[in-house]
Amino acid sequence: MSLRTIDRSQLPARPAAAVRVLHTSDWHLGVAVRNEPRDRDHDAVLSELVEVAAAAGPDLVVHTGDLFNGGRPGMADFGRAIRVLRELADVAPVVVMAGNHDSAVALETLGVAVSDPVPELVAAGTYDPDATCPARIRVLHRPTSAPGGAVATFPTRAGGRLRLVALPFVHANRVAGEWEDVLTSHSTYTDGIRKICDLLTSAAFADFDAASDVAVFASHLHVSGARTSTEKEIHVSSEYATDPAHLSPDYGYLAFGHIHIAQAVAASRGRYAGSILEVDFGEEGEAKQVVVADLTPGRPTAIHDVALRAGRRIHRVTAPYSRLSEHATAIGDGLVEVTIGPEEGGGEGAITLEIPGFDSLAAAVHDALPDATIVGVLDGRRPETAVADDLHIPETTETPAELFRGWLAESGSPLLARYSTGHADPERIARMFEEIHTAVTTDSEVELDGLARLLTLVEGAD
């Protein structure tokens, strides 16, 4: 269903008995469009997000994953995450969980960086080395059990307790720790996820007082019925879709990340907050938002979708050059891919490739759209003469492991069958690739069961 977003100035005052939660997701710090960095856009929209949080005054801020766009975030993006999370923590406690684009090593390091309050306390002259200093920011870098931190309780202004169940992204073939046995003992990924949710829910409601407490379930996963845009099908196909109907009705709000289209799900019990920026051309024109949920014990939850308008927007424009400047106002300073088409009413013989006054098509486009950031210029005046530089390369948010898995399914399996005499299991190869890639990109060690056997098979193929 489509959402009606409001500006932060329209956000209603929180009811006296309500517990307020601010839900954001999918920041994808470090993402670029056609090699154009989004740093300035992230700075703008994150500043707006902090302003929304300050105006809303929540009891808790929840980030449902994909904080970063890749496993090795740059130092500037790492610093940006620390700064913004601390600004949000000045408003309310913050919980961040890993998404499929996040590296467990990077988020674990981030957790150390943001959970140490000592420098701030020393600067304020209030540091007591014997006092317990609970972290205002909690980072869940991988799925864990209830005792491990997946279930947490927060005090609220209304006087009751807020119980949060947080489940970071669970990889279908790279699970370690407490949940490995649960997933491997179930025939399907979704059955395993359901069992994990059931176990966490049982722990969350063990001492729950429905008269004064409220509960939130938060996770980075695909739920059935959600509309998708750019996410990789291997993680958003029906095979990986979790039915939210099995989540306890005692949860007052369901907070999801992973799908970039902001939308209501689970019979409007919850939301995909969506990405805070159009991360690629697949999201062109999508409205971006942050969610504010007011939970009151014994009453329906009021959910407010608050618009995020900062940051440059993405545009694709196709027009003859003579009319391109007509789009300048609508595009403004946005990021734009331009396709120059034939002039209207001109036949094949009337096509003129040279534009007087300019030595290239790109220069002419920049002149027609002076405020825009041009990320691509395609010459569509003679499609049959298109060269490699003119070809559109689709945007992708696929991870290398997902790309390899796709290649393996389409082309690699026949090669394995041919050159390994049928002894190499494609699923096993895919898991090994993912483990190796994770180790390389996160500077961590990896031990691969069966690697010697695989190398023997490969050497035998030579």
CSV table of C-alpha atoms in Angstrom, one decimal:
chain,number,residue,atom,x,y,z
A,1,MET,CA,0.0,0.0,0.0
A,2,SER,CA,1.1,3.6,-0.6
A,3,LEU,CA,2.0,5.7,2.3
A,4,ARG,CA,1.0,9.3,3.1
A,5,THR,CA,4.1,11.0,4.5
A,6,ILE,CA,4.1,14.1,6.6
A,7,ASP,CA,6.6,16.8,7.2
A,8,ARG,CA,8.3,16.8,10.6
A,9,SER,CA,6.4,20.0,11.5
A,10,GLN,CA,3.2,17.9,11.2
A,11,LEU,CA,4.3,15.2,13.6
A,12,PRO,CA,1.8,15.0,16.4
A,13,ALA,CA,2.8,15.4,20.0
A,14,ARG,CA,3.5,12.1,21.7
A,15,PRO,CA,0.6,10.8,23.8
A,16,ALA,CA,1.4,10.8,27.5
A,17,ALA,CA,1.0,7.1,27.9
A,18,ALA,CA,2.8,6.2,24.6
A,19,VAL,CA,6.2,4.8,24.0
A,20,ARG,CA,7.7,6.4,20.9
A,21,VAL,CA,10.1,4.6,18.6
A,22,LEU,CA,12.0,6.1,15.6
A,23,HIS,CA,12.8,3.6,12.9
A,24,THR,CA,15.3,4.2,10.1
A,25,SER,CA,17.1,1.8,7.8
A,26,ASP,CA,19.3,1.2,4.8
A,27,TRP,CA,21.6,4.2,4.8
A,28,HIS,CA,24.1,2.6,2.5
A,29,LEU,CA,27.0,4.9,3.5
A,30,GLY,CA,29.6,4.8,0.7
A,31,VAL,CA,27.3,4.2,-2.2
A,32,ALA,CA,28.0,5.9,-5.5
A,33,VAL,CA,26.0,6.4,-8.7
A,34,ARG,CA,28.1,6.1,-11.8
A,35,ASN,CA,31.2,6.8,-9.7
A,36,GLU,CA,29.5,10.0,-8.3
A,37,PRO,CA,30.0,9.9,-4.5
A,38,ARG,CA,26.9,10.5,-2.4
A,39,ASP,CA,28.7,12.0,0.6
A,40,ARG,CA,27.1,15.4,0.4
A,41,ASP,CA,23.7,13.8,0.0
A,42,HIS,CA,24.2,11.6,3.0
A,43,ASP,CA,25.3,14.5,5.1
A,44,ALA,CA,22.2,16.5,4.1
A,45,VAL,CA,19.7,13.7,4.7
A,46,LEU,CA,21.3,12.5,7.9
A,47,SER,CA,21.2,16.0,9.3
A,48,GLU,CA,17.5,16.1,8.4
A,49,LEU,CA,17.1,12.7,10.1
A,50,VAL,CA,18.7,14.0,13.3
A,51,GLU,CA,16.3,17.0,13.2
A,52,VAL,CA,13.3,14.7,12.9
A,53,ALA,CA,14.6,12.7,15.9
A,54,ALA,CA,15.0,15.8,18.0
A,55,ALA,CA,11.5,16.9,17.1
A,56,ALA,CA,10.0,13.5,17.7
A,57,GLY,CA,11.7,12.8,21.1
A,58,PRO,CA,11.6,9.0,20.9
A,59,ASP,CA,12.3,6.6,23.6
A,60,LEU,CA,14.4,4.5,21.2
A,61,VAL,CA,16.0,4.8,17.8
A,62,VAL,CA,16.2,1.6,15.8
A,63,HIS,CA,18.3,1.1,12.6
A,64,THR,CA,17.4,-2.1,10.8
A,65,GLY,CA,20.5,-2.7,8.8
A,66,ASP,CA,22.7,-1.9,5.8
A,67,LEU,CA,24.4,1.0,7.6
A,68,PHE,CA,27.2,0.7,5.0
A,69,ASN,CA,27.1,-0.2,1.4
A,70,GLY,CA,30.0,-2.6,1.5
A,71,GLY,CA,32.1,-4.8,3.8
A,72,ARG,CA,35.0,-2.4,4.0
A,73,PRO,CA,33.6,1.1,4.6
A,74,GLY,CA,36.0,4.0,4.0
A,75,MET,CA,37.3,6.0,6.9
A,76,ALA,CA,35.1,9.0,6.0
A,77,ASP,CA,32.0,6.9,6.0
A,78,PHE,CA,33.0,5.2,9.2
A,79,GLY,CA,33.5,8.6,10.8
A,80,ARG,CA,30.2,9.7,9.4
A,81,ALA,CA,28.4,6.8,11.0
A,82,ILE,CA,30.0,7.5,14.4
A,83,ARG,CA,29.1,11.1,14.3
A,84,VAL,CA,25.5,10.7,13.3
A,85,LEU,CA,24.9,7.7,15.7
A,86,ARG,CA,26.2,9.8,18.5
A,87,GLU,CA,24.0,12.7,17.5
A,88,LEU,CA,21.0,10.4,17.6
A,89,ALA,CA,22.1,9.0,20.9
A,90,ASP,CA,21.9,12.5,22.4
A,91,VAL,CA,18.2,12.2,21.7
A,92,ALA,CA,17.5,8.5,22.7
A,93,PRO,CA,19.3,5.2,23.0
A,94,VAL,CA,20.2,3.7,19.6
A,95,VAL,CA,20.2,0.1,18.4
A,96,VAL,CA,21.9,-0.8,15.1
A,97,MET,CA,21.8,-4.2,13.5
A,98,ALA,CA,23.7,-5.7,10.6
A,99,GLY,CA,22.2,-6.0,7.1
A,100,ASN,CA,23.4,-8.1,4.2
A,101,HIS,CA,25.7,-5.4,2.9
A,102,ASP,CA,27.3,-4.9,6.3
A,103,SER,CA,30.5,-6.6,7.4
A,104,ALA,CA,30.3,-8.2,10.9
A,105,VAL,CA,33.9,-7.2,11.5
A,106,ALA,CA,33.2,-3.6,10.5
A,107,LEU,CA,30.1,-3.3,12.6
A,108,GLU,CA,31.9,-5.0,15.6
A,109,THR,CA,34.6,-2.3,15.3
A,110,LEU,CA,32.0,0.4,15.0
A,111,GLY,CA,30.3,-0.9,18.2
A,112,VAL,CA,33.6,-0.5,20.1
A,113,ALA,CA,34.0,3.0,18.7
A,114,VAL,CA,30.5,4.3,19.6
A,115,SER,CA,30.0,2.4,22.9
A,116,ASP,CA,32.8,4.1,24.9
A,117,PRO,CA,31.4,7.1,26.8
A,118,VAL,CA,34.6,7.8,28.7
A,119,PRO,CA,35.9,10.6,26.5
A,120,GLU,CA,32.7,12.5,26.7
A,121,LEU,CA,32.4,12.0,30.5
A,122,VAL,CA,36.0,13.2,31.0
A,123,ALA,CA,35.3,16.3,28.9
A,124,ALA,CA,32.3,17.0,30.9
A,125,GLY,CA,34.1,16.5,34.2
A,126,THR,CA,31.7,13.7,35.3
A,127,TYR,CA,33.8,10.6,34.7
A,128,ASP,CA,33.7,8.1,37.6
A,129,PRO,CA,35.9,5.1,37.0
A,130,ASP,CA,33.9,3.0,39.4
A,131,ALA,CA,30.5,3.7,37.9
A,132,THR,CA,28.7,1.6,35.4
A,133,CYS,CA,28.3,3.4,32.1
A,134,PRO,CA,25.6,1.8,30.0
A,135,ALA,CA,26.2,2.4,26.3
A,136,ARG,CA,23.7,4.6,24.6
A,137,ILE,CA,24.5,2.9,21.3
A,138,ARG,CA,24.3,-0.9,20.8
A,139,VAL,CA,25.5,-2.5,17.6
A,140,LEU,CA,24.5,-6.0,16.8
A,141,HIS,CA,27.0,-7.1,14.3
A,142,ARG,CA,25.6,-10.6,13.8
A,143,PRO,CA,22.6,-12.7,14.8
A,144,THR,CA,22.7,-13.7,18.4
A,145,SER,CA,20.6,-15.3,21.1
A,146,ALA,CA,18.4,-13.6,23.7
A,147,PRO,CA,21.1,-13.8,26.4
A,148,GLY,CA,23.6,-12.5,23.8
A,149,GLY,CA,21.8,-9.3,23.3
A,150,ALA,CA,19.0,-10.0,20.8
A,151,VAL,CA,16.4,-9.2,23.5
A,152,ALA,CA,16.9,-5.9,25.3
A,153,THR,CA,14.7,-3.8,27.7
A,154,PHE,CA,14.6,0.0,27.7
A,155,PRO,CA,13.0,2.3,30.2
A,156,THR,CA,10.4,4.8,28.8
A,157,ARG,CA,9.1,8.2,29.6
A,158,ALA,CA,5.7,6.7,30.1
A,159,GLY,CA,7.0,4.6,33.0
A,160,GLY,CA,6.7,1.2,31.4
A,161,ARG,CA,9.3,-0.9,29.6
A,162,LEU,CA,10.1,-1.2,25.9
A,163,ARG,CA,11.1,-4.7,25.0
A,164,LEU,CA,13.1,-4.9,21.7
A,165,VAL,CA,13.8,-8.1,19.8
A,166,ALA,CA,16.5,-7.5,17.2
A,167,LEU,CA,17.5,-10.0,14.5
A,168,PRO,CA,20.3,-8.9,12.1
A,169,PHE,CA,20.4,-10.3,8.6
A,170,VAL,CA,20.8,-14.1,8.6
A,171,HIS,CA,22.8,-15.3,5.6
A,172,ALA,CA,21.3,-18.4,4.0
A,173,ASN,CA,24.7,-20.2,3.8
A,174,ARG,CA,27.0,-18.3,6.2
A,175,VAL,CA,25.7,-18.7,9.7
A,176,ALA,CA,27.8,-19.1,12.8
A,177,GLY,CA,27.2,-19.0,16.5
A,178,GLU,CA,24.1,-19.8,18.4
A,179,TRP,CA,21.8,-20.2,15.4
A,180,GLU,CA,23.8,-22.5,13.2
A,181,ASP,CA,22.2,-25.7,14.5
A,182,VAL,CA,18.8,-24.2,14.3
A,183,LEU,CA,19.1,-23.3,10.6
A,184,THR,CA,20.8,-26.5,9.6
A,185,SER,CA,18.2,-28.6,11.3
A,186,HIS,CA,15.4,-27.1,9.2
A,187,SER,CA,14.7,-28.0,5.6
A,188,THR,CA,14.2,-24.4,4.4
A,189,TYR,CA,15.7,-21.0,5.2
A,190,THR,CA,12.3,-19.6,6.1
A,191,ASP,CA,11.6,-22.5,8.5
A,192,GLY,CA,14.8,-21.8,10.2
A,193,ILE,CA,14.1,-18.1,10.5
A,194,ARG,CA,10.7,-18.8,11.9
A,195,LYS,CA,12.2,-21.0,14.6
A,196,ILE,CA,14.7,-18.3,15.5
A,197,CYS,CA,11.9,-15.7,15.7
A,198,ASP,CA,9.8,-18.1,17.9
A,199,LEU,CA,12.7,-18.7,20.3
A,200,LEU,CA,13.5,-14.9,20.6
A,201,THR,CA,9.8,-14.2,21.1
A,202,SER,CA,9.4,-16.7,23.9
A,203,ALA,CA,12.4,-15.1,25.7
A,204,ALA,CA,11.0,-11.6,25.1
A,205,PHE,CA,7.6,-12.2,26.6
A,206,ALA,CA,8.7,-14.4,29.5
A,207,ASP,CA,8.3,-11.6,32.1
A,208,PHE,CA,6.2,-9.2,29.9
A,209,ASP,CA,3.5,-7.1,31.5
A,210,ALA,CA,1.0,-6.3,28.8
A,211,ALA,CA,-0.6,-3.6,31.0
A,212,SER,CA,2.4,-1.4,31.1
A,213,ASP,CA,5.0,-2.8,28.6
A,214,VAL,CA,5.3,-2.6,24.8
A,215,ALA,CA,7.3,-4.8,22.4
A,216,VAL,CA,9.0,-4.2,19.1
A,217,PHE,CA,10.4,-6.8,16.7
A,218,ALA,CA,13.1,-5.5,14.4
A,219,SER,CA,15.0,-7.3,11.6
A,220,HIS,CA,16.8,-7.0,8.3
A,221,LEU,CA,15.0,-9.6,6.2
A,222,HIS,CA,12.4,-10.0,3.4
A,223,VAL,CA,8.8,-10.5,4.5
A,224,SER,CA,6.2,-12.0,2.2
A,225,GLY,CA,4.0,-9.5,0.4
A,226,ALA,CA,6.6,-6.7,0.2
A,227,ARG,CA,7.2,-4.8,-3.0
A,228,THR,CA,10.8,-4.8,-4.1
A,229,SER,CA,12.9,-2.5,-6.2
A,230,THR,CA,16.7,-3.0,-6.4
A,231,GLU,CA,17.6,-5.7,-3.9
A,232,LYS,CA,19.1,-9.0,-5.3
A,233,GLU,CA,16.5,-11.7,-6.0
A,234,ILE,CA,18.5,-14.3,-4.2
A,235,HIS,CA,17.6,-12.6,-0.9
A,236,VAL,CA,14.2,-11.3,-1.8
A,237,SER,CA,12.6,-14.2,-3.7
A,238,SER,CA,9.8,-16.1,-2.3
A,239,GLU,CA,12.3,-18.8,-1.2
A,240,TYR,CA,13.7,-16.3,1.3
A,241,ALA,CA,10.4,-14.5,2.3
A,242,THR,CA,9.3,-14.8,5.9
A,243,ASP,CA,5.6,-14.7,6.7
A,244,PRO,CA,5.2,-12.0,9.3
A,245,ALA,CA,1.8,-13.4,10.3
A,246,HIS,CA,3.5,-15.8,12.6
A,247,LEU,CA,5.1,-13.0,14.7
A,248,SER,CA,3.2,-12.6,18.0
A,249,PRO,CA,0.3,-10.1,17.9
A,250,ASP,CA,1.8,-8.8,21.2
A,251,TYR,CA,4.4,-6.9,19.2
A,252,GLY,CA,3.2,-3.4,18.9
A,253,TYR,CA,5.4,-2.6,16.0
A,254,LEU,CA,7.4,-4.6,13.4
A,255,ALA,CA,10.4,-2.7,12.1
A,256,PHE,CA,12.0,-4.1,8.9
A,257,GLY,CA,15.0,-3.3,6.7
A,258,HIS,CA,16.3,-4.7,3.5
A,259,ILE,CA,13.7,-3.6,1.0
A,260,HIS,CA,14.3,0.0,-0.2
A,261,ILE,CA,10.7,0.9,-1.0
A,262,ALA,CA,9.1,2.5,2.1
A,263,GLN,CA,5.9,0.6,2.7
A,264,ALA,CA,3.4,-0.9,5.2
A,265,VAL,CA,3.6,-4.6,5.7
A,266,ALA,CA,2.1,-7.3,7.8
A,267,ALA,CA,-1.4,-6.0,7.6
A,268,SER,CA,0.0,-2.5,8.5
A,269,ARG,CA,1.4,-3.8,11.8
A,270,GLY,CA,4.9,-2.7,10.6
A,271,ARG,CA,6.9,-0.9,8.1
A,272,TYR,CA,9.9,-1.1,5.8
A,273,ALA,CA,11.4,2.3,6.5
A,274,GLY,CA,13.2,2.1,3.2
A,275,SER,CA,16.5,3.6,2.1
A,276,ILE,CA,17.1,7.2,3.0
A,277,LEU,CA,18.4,8.1,-0.5
A,278,GLU,CA,17.7,6.8,-4.0
A,279,VAL,CA,20.7,4.6,-4.0
A,280,ASP,CA,20.5,3.9,-7.8
A,281,PHE,CA,18.4,4.4,-10.8
A,282,GLY,CA,16.1,1.6,-9.8
A,283,GLU,CA,14.8,3.9,-7.1
A,284,GLU,CA,14.2,6.9,-9.2
A,285,GLY,CA,11.2,8.9,-8.0
A,286,GLU,CA,10.7,6.9,-4.7
A,287,ALA,CA,9.7,8.9,-1.7
A,288,LYS,CA,12.1,8.5,1.3
A,289,GLN,CA,11.1,8.6,4.9
A,290,VAL,CA,11.7,7.8,8.5
A,291,VAL,CA,9.1,6.1,10.7
A,292,VAL,CA,7.8,7.3,14.1
A,293,ALA,CA,5.6,4.7,15.9
A,294,ASP,CA,3.7,5.5,19.1
A,295,LEU,CA,2.9,2.3,21.1
A,296,THR,CA,0.4,2.5,23.9
A,297,PRO,CA,-0.3,-0.7,26.0
A,298,GLY,CA,-3.7,-2.1,25.1
A,299,ARG,CA,-4.3,0.3,22.2
A,300,PRO,CA,-3.5,0.2,18.4
A,301,THR,CA,-0.2,1.6,17.5
A,302,ALA,CA,-0.1,5.0,15.7
A,303,ILE,CA,2.4,5.0,12.9
A,304,HIS,CA,3.7,8.2,11.3
A,305,ASP,CA,5.7,8.2,8.1
A,306,VAL,CA,7.8,11.4,8.1
A,307,ALA,CA,9.2,12.5,4.8
A,308,LEU,CA,13.0,12.9,4.2
A,309,ARG,CA,13.5,15.5,1.4
A,310,ALA,CA,17.2,16.4,1.7
A,311,GLY,CA,19.9,15.2,-0.7
A,312,ARG,CA,20.0,15.2,-4.5
A,313,ARG,CA,17.5,13.2,-6.4
A,314,ILE,CA,18.1,10.8,-9.3
A,315,HIS,CA,16.7,11.4,-12.8
A,316,ARG,CA,16.7,9.8,-16.2
A,317,VAL,CA,15.8,12.1,-19.1
A,318,THR,CA,15.3,11.3,-22.8
A,319,ALA,CA,14.9,14.3,-25.1
A,320,PRO,CA,16.1,15.9,-28.3
A,321,TYR,CA,18.8,18.4,-27.5
A,322,SER,CA,16.7,21.4,-28.5
A,323,ARG,CA,14.3,20.6,-25.6
A,324,LEU,CA,16.7,19.4,-23.0
A,325,SER,CA,16.9,22.7,-21.2
A,326,GLU,CA,13.2,22.5,-20.5
A,327,HIS,CA,14.0,19.9,-17.9
A,328,ALA,CA,16.6,22.0,-16.1
A,329,THR,CA,14.2,23.4,-13.4
A,330,ALA,CA,12.7,20.0,-12.5
A,331,ILE,CA,16.2,18.4,-12.3
A,332,GLY,CA,17.8,21.2,-10.4
A,333,ASP,CA,21.1,20.0,-8.8
A,334,GLY,CA,20.1,16.3,-9.1
A,335,LEU,CA,22.1,13.4,-10.5
A,336,VAL,CA,21.0,12.8,-14.1
A,337,GLU,CA,21.5,10.3,-16.9
A,338,VAL,CA,20.7,12.0,-20.2
A,339,THR,CA,19.8,10.3,-23.5
A,340,ILE,CA,19.8,12.7,-26.5
A,341,GLY,CA,17.1,11.6,-29.0
A,342,PRO,CA,16.5,12.7,-32.6
A,343,GLU,CA,14.9,16.1,-33.2
A,344,GLU,CA,11.2,15.9,-33.5
A,345,GLY,CA,9.8,15.8,-37.1
A,346,GLY,CA,13.2,15.0,-38.6
A,347,GLY,CA,13.7,12.0,-40.8
A,348,GLU,CA,16.9,9.9,-41.1
A,349,GLY,CA,18.4,12.4,-43.5
A,350,ALA,CA,17.7,15.3,-41.1
A,351,ILE,CA,19.8,13.8,-38.2
A,352,THR,CA,22.6,16.2,-37.3
A,353,LEU,CA,25.2,14.8,-34.9
A,354,GLU,CA,27.2,18.0,-34.4
A,355,ILE,CA,25.8,20.7,-32.0
A,356,PRO,CA,27.1,24.1,-33.0
A,357,GLY,CA,29.2,25.8,-30.4
A,358,PHE,CA,30.2,22.6,-28.6
A,359,ASP,CA,33.1,20.2,-29.2
A,360,SER,CA,31.3,17.2,-27.6
A,361,LEU,CA,27.8,16.1,-26.8
A,362,ALA,CA,28.7,16.0,-23.1
A,363,ALA,CA,29.7,19.6,-23.1
A,364,ALA,CA,26.4,20.6,-24.8
A,365,VAL,CA,24.4,18.6,-22.1
A,366,HIS,CA,26.3,20.3,-19.3
A,367,ASP,CA,25.5,23.7,-20.8
A,368,ALA,CA,21.7,22.8,-21.0
A,369,LEU,CA,21.6,21.5,-17.4
A,370,PRO,CA,24.1,23.8,-15.6
A,371,ASP,CA,23.1,23.0,-12.1
A,372,ALA,CA,22.8,19.2,-12.5
A,373,THR,CA,25.4,16.5,-11.9
A,374,ILE,CA,25.6,14.7,-15.2
A,375,VAL,CA,26.5,11.0,-14.5
A,376,GLY,CA,25.9,9.7,-18.0
A,377,VAL,CA,25.3,11.0,-21.5
A,378,LEU,CA,23.9,8.6,-24.1
A,379,ASP,CA,23.5,9.4,-27.8
A,380,GLY,CA,20.2,8.0,-29.0
A,381,ARG,CA,20.0,9.9,-32.2
A,382,ARG,CA,21.4,6.9,-34.1
A,383,PRO,CA,20.8,3.9,-31.9
A,384,GLU,CA,22.2,1.6,-34.6
A,385,THR,CA,25.6,3.3,-34.3
A,386,ALA,CA,25.8,3.1,-30.5
A,387,VAL,CA,29.3,2.3,-29.2
A,388,ALA,CA,30.4,0.7,-26.0
A,389,ASP,CA,30.6,4.1,-24.2
A,390,ASP,CA,26.9,4.7,-25.0
A,391,LEU,CA,25.6,1.4,-23.6
A,392,HIS,CA,23.6,1.5,-20.4
A,393,ILE,CA,25.0,-0.6,-17.7
A,394,PRO,CA,22.3,-1.5,-15.2
A,395,GLU,CA,22.8,-0.4,-11.6
A,396,THR,CA,23.2,-3.2,-9.1
A,397,THR,CA,23.3,-3.6,-5.3
A,398,GLU,CA,24.4,-7.2,-5.5
A,399,THR,CA,27.3,-8.3,-3.3
A,400,PRO,CA,30.2,-10.2,-4.9
A,401,ALA,CA,29.1,-13.4,-3.3
A,402,GLU,CA,25.6,-13.0,-4.7
A,403,LEU,CA,27.0,-12.3,-8.2
A,404,PHE,CA,29.2,-15.4,-7.9
A,405,ARG,CA,26.2,-17.5,-6.9
A,406,GLY,CA,24.2,-16.1,-9.8
A,407,TRP,CA,27.1,-17.0,-12.2
A,408,LEU,CA,27.4,-20.4,-10.7
A,409,ALA,CA,23.7,-21.1,-11.2
A,410,GLU,CA,23.7,-19.9,-14.8
A,411,SER,CA,27.1,-20.9,-16.2
A,412,GLY,CA,29.4,-22.3,-13.5
A,413,SER,CA,27.6,-25.6,-12.7
A,414,PRO,CA,28.0,-27.1,-16.1
A,415,LEU,CA,31.7,-26.3,-16.0
A,416,LEU,CA,32.1,-27.9,-12.6
A,417,ALA,CA,30.3,-31.0,-13.8
A,418,ARG,CA,32.5,-31.1,-16.9
A,419,TYR,CA,35.9,-30.5,-15.3
A,420,SER,CA,35.5,-32.1,-11.8
A,421,THR,CA,34.0,-35.4,-13.0
A,422,GLY,CA,30.8,-34.5,-10.9
A,423,HIS,CA,32.5,-34.4,-7.5
A,424,ALA,CA,32.3,-30.7,-6.9
A,425,ASP,CA,29.1,-29.6,-5.2
A,426,PRO,CA,28.0,-26.1,-6.5
A,427,GLU,CA,26.4,-25.2,-3.1
A,428,ARG,CA,29.6,-26.0,-1.3
A,429,ILE,CA,31.7,-24.0,-3.9
A,430,ALA,CA,29.3,-21.0,-3.3
A,431,ARG,CA,29.8,-21.2,0.4
A,432,MET,CA,33.5,-21.4,0.1
A,433,PHE,CA,33.7,-18.4,-2.2
A,434,GLU,CA,31.6,-16.4,0.2
A,435,GLU,CA,33.8,-17.3,3.2
A,436,ILE,CA,37.0,-16.5,1.2
A,437,HIS,CA,35.6,-13.2,0.0
A,438,THR,CA,34.5,-12.2,3.5
A,439,ALA,CA,37.9,-13.1,4.9
A,440,VAL,CA,39.7,-11.1,2.2
A,441,THR,CA,37.5,-8.0,2.4
A,442,THR,CA,37.5,-7.9,6.2
A,443,ASP,CA,41.2,-8.9,6.8
A,444,SER,CA,40.1,-11.9,8.9
A,445,GLU,CA,41.2,-15.5,8.9
A,446,VAL,CA,39.2,-18.3,7.4
A,447,GLU,CA,39.5,-22.1,7.7
A,448,LEU,CA,37.8,-24.0,4.8
A,449,ASP,CA,36.8,-27.5,5.4
A,450,GLY,CA,37.5,-29.5,2.2
A,451,LEU,CA,39.8,-26.9,0.6
A,452,ALA,CA,42.5,-29.4,0.0
A,453,ARG,CA,40.0,-31.7,-1.7
A,454,LEU,CA,38.8,-28.9,-3.9
A,455,LEU,CA,42.3,-28.0,-5.0
A,456,THR,CA,43.0,-31.6,-5.8
A,457,LEU,CA,39.9,-31.7,-8.1
A,458,VAL,CA,41.0,-28.4,-9.8
A,459,GLU,CA,44.6,-29.6,-10.3
A,460,GLY,CA,43.2,-32.9,-11.7
A,461,ALA,CA,41.2,-30.9,-14.2
A,462,ASP,CA,44.4,-29.3,-15.5
